[in-house]
Tab-separated table of C-alpha atoms in Angstrom:
chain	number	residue	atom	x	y	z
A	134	UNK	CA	-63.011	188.332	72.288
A	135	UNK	CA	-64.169	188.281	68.522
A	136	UNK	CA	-63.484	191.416	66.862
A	137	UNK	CA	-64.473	192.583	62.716
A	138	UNK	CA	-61.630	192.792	61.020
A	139	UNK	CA	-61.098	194.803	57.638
A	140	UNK	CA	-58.739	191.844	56.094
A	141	UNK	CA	-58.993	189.074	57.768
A	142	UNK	CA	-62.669	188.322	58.770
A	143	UNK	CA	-64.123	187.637	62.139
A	144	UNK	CA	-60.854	187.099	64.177
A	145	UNK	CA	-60.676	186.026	67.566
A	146	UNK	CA	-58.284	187.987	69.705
A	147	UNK	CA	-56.739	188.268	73.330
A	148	UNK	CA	-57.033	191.582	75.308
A	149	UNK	CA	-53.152	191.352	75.780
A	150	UNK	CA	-52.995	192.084	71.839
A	151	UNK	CA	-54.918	194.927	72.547
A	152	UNK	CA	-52.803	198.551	72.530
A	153	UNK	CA	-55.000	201.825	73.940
A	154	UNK	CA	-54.744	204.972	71.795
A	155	UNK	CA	-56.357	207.258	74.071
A	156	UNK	CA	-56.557	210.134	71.641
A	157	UNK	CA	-57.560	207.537	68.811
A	158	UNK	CA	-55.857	208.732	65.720
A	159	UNK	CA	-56.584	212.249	63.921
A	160	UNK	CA	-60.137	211.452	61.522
A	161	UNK	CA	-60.371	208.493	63.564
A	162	UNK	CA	-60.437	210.074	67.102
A	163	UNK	CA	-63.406	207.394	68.803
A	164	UNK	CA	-61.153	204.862	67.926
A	165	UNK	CA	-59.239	204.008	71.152
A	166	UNK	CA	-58.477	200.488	70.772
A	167	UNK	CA	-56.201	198.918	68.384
A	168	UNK	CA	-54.429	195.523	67.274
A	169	UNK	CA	-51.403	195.141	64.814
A	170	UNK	CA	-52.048	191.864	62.923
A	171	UNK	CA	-49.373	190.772	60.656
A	172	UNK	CA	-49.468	191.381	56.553
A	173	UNK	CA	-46.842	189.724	55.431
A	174	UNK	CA	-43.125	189.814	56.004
A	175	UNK	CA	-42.702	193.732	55.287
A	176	UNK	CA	-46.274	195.233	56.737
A	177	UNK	CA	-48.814	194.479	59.175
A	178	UNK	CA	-52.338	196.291	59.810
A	179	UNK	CA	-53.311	199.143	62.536
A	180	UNK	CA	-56.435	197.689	62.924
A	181	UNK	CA	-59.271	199.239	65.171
A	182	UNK	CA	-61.220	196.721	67.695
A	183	UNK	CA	-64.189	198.864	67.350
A	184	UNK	CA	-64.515	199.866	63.899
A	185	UNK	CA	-63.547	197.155	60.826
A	186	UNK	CA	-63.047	199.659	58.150
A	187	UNK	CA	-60.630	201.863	60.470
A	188	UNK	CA	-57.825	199.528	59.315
A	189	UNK	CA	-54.244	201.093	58.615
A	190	UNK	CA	-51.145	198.967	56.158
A	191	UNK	CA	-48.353	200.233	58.680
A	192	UNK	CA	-44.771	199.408	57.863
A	193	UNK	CA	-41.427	200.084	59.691
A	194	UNK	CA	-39.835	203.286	57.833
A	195	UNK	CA	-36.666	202.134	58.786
A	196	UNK	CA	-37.358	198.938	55.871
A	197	UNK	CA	-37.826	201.611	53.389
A	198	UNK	CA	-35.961	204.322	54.581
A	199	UNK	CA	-32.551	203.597	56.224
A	200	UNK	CA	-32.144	206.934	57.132
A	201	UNK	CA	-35.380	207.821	58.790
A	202	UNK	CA	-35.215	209.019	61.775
A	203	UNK	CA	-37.939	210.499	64.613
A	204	UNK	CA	-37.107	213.054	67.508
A	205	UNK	CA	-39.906	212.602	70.242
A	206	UNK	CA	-40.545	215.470	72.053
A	207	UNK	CA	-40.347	215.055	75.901
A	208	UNK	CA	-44.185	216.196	75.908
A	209	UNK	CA	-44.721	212.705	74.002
A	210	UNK	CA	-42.064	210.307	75.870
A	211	UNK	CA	-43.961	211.789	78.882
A	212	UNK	CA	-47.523	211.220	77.002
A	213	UNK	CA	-46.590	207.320	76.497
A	214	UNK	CA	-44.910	206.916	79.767
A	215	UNK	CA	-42.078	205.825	77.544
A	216	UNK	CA	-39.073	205.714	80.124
A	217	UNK	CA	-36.602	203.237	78.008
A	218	UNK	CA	-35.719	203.419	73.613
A	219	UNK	CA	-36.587	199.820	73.894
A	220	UNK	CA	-40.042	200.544	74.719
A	221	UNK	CA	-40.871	202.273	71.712
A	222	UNK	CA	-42.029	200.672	68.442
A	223	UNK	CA	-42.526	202.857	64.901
A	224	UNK	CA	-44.756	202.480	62.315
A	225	UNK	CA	-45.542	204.633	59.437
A	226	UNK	CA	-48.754	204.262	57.882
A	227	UNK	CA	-48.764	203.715	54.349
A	228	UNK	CA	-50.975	204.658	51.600
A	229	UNK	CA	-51.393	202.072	49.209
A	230	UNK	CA	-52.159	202.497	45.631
A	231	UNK	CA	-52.741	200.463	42.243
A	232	UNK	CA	-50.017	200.170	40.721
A	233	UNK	CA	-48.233	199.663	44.244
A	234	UNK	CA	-45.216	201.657	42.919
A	235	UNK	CA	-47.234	204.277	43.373
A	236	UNK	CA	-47.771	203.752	47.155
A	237	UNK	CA	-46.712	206.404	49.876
A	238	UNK	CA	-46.071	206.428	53.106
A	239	UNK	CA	-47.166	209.138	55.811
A	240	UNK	CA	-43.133	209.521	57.262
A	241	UNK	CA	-44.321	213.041	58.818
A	242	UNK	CA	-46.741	211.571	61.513
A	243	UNK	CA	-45.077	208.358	62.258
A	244	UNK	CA	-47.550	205.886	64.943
A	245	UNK	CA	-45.537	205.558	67.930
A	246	UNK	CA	-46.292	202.289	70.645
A	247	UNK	CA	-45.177	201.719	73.920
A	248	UNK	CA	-44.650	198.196	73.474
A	249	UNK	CA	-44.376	196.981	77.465
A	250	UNK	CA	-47.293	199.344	78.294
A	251	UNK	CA	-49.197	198.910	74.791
A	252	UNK	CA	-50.294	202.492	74.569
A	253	UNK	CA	-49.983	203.832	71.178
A	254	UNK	CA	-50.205	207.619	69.448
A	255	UNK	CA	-49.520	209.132	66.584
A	256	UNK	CA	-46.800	211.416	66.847
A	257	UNK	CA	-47.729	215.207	64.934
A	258	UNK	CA	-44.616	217.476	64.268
A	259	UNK	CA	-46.155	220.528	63.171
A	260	UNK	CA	-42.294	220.990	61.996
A	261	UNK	CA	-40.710	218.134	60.098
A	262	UNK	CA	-38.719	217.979	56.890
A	263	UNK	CA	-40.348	214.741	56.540
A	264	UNK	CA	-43.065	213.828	53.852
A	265	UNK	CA	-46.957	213.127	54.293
A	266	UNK	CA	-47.092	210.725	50.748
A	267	UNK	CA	-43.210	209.821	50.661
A	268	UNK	CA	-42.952	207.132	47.457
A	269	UNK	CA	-42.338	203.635	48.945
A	270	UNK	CA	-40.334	202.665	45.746
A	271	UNK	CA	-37.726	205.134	45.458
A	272	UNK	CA	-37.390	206.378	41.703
A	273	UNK	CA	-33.565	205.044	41.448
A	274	UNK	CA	-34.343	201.754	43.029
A	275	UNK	CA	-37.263	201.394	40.035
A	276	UNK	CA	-35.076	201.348	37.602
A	277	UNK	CA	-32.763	198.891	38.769
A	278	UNK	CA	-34.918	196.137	38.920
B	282	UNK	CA	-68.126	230.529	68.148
B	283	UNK	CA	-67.275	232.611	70.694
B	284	UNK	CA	-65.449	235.444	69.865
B	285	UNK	CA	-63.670	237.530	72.154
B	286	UNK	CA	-61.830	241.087	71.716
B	287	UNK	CA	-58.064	240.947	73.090
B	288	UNK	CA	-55.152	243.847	73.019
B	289	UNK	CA	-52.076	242.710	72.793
B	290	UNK	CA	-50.294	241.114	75.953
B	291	UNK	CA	-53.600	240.524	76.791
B	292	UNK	CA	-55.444	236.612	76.959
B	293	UNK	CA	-58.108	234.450	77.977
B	294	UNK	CA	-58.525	231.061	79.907
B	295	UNK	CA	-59.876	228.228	78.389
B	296	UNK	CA	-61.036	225.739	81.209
B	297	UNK	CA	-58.648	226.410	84.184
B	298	UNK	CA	-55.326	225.121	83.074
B	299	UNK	CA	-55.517	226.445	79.314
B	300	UNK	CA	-53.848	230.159	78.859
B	301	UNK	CA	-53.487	231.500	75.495
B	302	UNK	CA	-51.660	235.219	75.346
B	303	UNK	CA	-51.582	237.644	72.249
B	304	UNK	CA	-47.570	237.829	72.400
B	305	UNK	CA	-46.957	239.905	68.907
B	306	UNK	CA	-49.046	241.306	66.491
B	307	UNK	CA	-47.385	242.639	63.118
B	308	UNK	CA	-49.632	243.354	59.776
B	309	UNK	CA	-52.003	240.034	59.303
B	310	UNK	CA	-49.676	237.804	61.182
B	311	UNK	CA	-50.599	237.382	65.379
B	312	UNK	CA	-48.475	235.607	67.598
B	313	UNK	CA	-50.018	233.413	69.746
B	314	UNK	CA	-48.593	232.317	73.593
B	315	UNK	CA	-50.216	229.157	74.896
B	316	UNK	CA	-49.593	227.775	78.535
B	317	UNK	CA	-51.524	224.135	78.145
B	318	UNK	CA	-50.642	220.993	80.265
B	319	UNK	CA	-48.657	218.116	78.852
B	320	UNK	CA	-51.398	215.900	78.263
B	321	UNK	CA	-52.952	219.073	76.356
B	322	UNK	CA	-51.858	218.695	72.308
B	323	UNK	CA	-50.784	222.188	70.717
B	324	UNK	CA	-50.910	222.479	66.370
B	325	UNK	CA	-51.211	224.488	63.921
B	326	UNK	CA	-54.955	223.278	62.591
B	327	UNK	CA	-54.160	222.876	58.830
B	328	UNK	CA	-51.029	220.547	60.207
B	329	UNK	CA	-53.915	218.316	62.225
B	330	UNK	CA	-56.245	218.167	59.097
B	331	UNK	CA	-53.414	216.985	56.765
B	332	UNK	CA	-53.438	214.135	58.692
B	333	UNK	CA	-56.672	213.835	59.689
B	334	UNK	CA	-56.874	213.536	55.299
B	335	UNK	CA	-54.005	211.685	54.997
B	336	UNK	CA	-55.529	208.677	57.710
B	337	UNK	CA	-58.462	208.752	56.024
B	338	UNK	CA	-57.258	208.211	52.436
B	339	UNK	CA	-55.279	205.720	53.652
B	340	UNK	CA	-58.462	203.683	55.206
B	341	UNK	CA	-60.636	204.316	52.568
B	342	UNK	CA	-58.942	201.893	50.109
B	343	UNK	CA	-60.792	198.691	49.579
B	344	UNK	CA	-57.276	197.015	48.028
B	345	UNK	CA	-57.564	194.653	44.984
B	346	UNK	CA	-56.675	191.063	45.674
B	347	UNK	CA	-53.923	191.261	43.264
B	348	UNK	CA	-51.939	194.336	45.107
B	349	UNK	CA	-53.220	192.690	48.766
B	350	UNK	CA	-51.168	189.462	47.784
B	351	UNK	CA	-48.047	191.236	46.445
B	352	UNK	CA	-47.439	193.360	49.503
B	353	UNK	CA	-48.406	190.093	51.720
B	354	UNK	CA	-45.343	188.490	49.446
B	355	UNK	CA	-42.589	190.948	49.890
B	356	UNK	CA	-39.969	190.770	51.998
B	357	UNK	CA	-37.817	192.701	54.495
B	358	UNK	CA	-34.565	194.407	53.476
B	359	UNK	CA	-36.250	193.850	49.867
B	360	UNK	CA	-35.183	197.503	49.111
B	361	UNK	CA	-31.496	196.885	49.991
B	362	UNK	CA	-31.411	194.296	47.283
């Protein structure tokens, strides 16, 4: 099928690509359909099949943040049939700014996929140490280079 | 919007499998009990709207070229350097 994409044009894609978010994603809720399309080495792009501009830079955290670590609730394991670790795939989306050392990520409400049964959701901890605009360049790391 | 008088212990059904239960009032603060299925999502509402924002600022971005190619050009484990 063709789909609209935000950053790469008209793109023609398999359904097999396709991963269902049946509760869409919170300010994007009738968006239930979604493809990752690789962005270069580091990020790739959430991007909805139904809506161009609903189009997400995700990253792993665990490039940017070697510590980070997510806790799903059994509520959620049971709410992406998740039954194995090696099902599950994270993502954090990132907000992206100009300068890019200025760029956050969202490391509270990480996007969790069920790779073998491509269902997706992001995952809401209404209690998490974690930040909603966590820098992407760490201060320290700035100054070294 | 509805609005409904409750005492506490008291609580209303919403639909047939959604029970929410005035557990503990003290001065402006109400505790809430909620019996919801699984598949039923539970949060505080200002949690849901931060990220409701926080999606949405991150879509609304039309990127320049300049920043689109430099984050197309880095590279894992850059940050370990």
């Amino acid at each position: 099928m063709k789909i609209q994409t935000k950053y790469y044009g008209e793109q023609e894609i398999n359904e097999s690509e396709i991963f269902s978010f049946p509760a869409g994603l919170p300010g994007f809720e009738e968006n239930k359909r979604f493809i990752l399309q690789p962005f270069g080495e580091a990020f790739s792009v959430l991007q909805s099949i139904d809506e161009m501009n609903a189009a997400f830079i995700v990253t792993s955290p665990f490039f940017f943040f070697s510590q980070y670590s997510v806790d799903l609730a059994d509520t959620f394991v049971s709410q992406l049939s998740i039954e194995s670790e090696k099902d599950v795939s994270v993502w954090v989306i990132v907000n992206v700014q100009n300068p890019f050392t200025k760029s956050t990520a969202n490391l509270k409400a990480p996007v969790i996929i069920n790779i073998s049964k491509k269902l997706g959701k992001q995952y809401i901890q209404d209690h998490s140490s974690y930040s909603l605009t966590e820098p992407l360049v760490q201060r320290e790391k700035m100054k070294r280079e | 919007m509805l609005i409904l008088t409750r005492k506490l212990g008291e609580s209303i059904h919403i639909g047939d499998q959604i029970e929410v239960r005035i557990v503990a009032i003290d001065g402006d603060q109400i505790k809430l009990g909620i019996n919801a299925p699984r598949e039923i999502d539970v949060h505080r509402s200002e949690i849901y709207e931060s990220i409701q924002k926080a999606n949405n600022q991150a879509a609304s971005e039309k990127l320049p070229e300049n920043i689109l190619r430099a984050i197309k050009a880095m590279k894992k484990g850059r940050q370990d350097e």
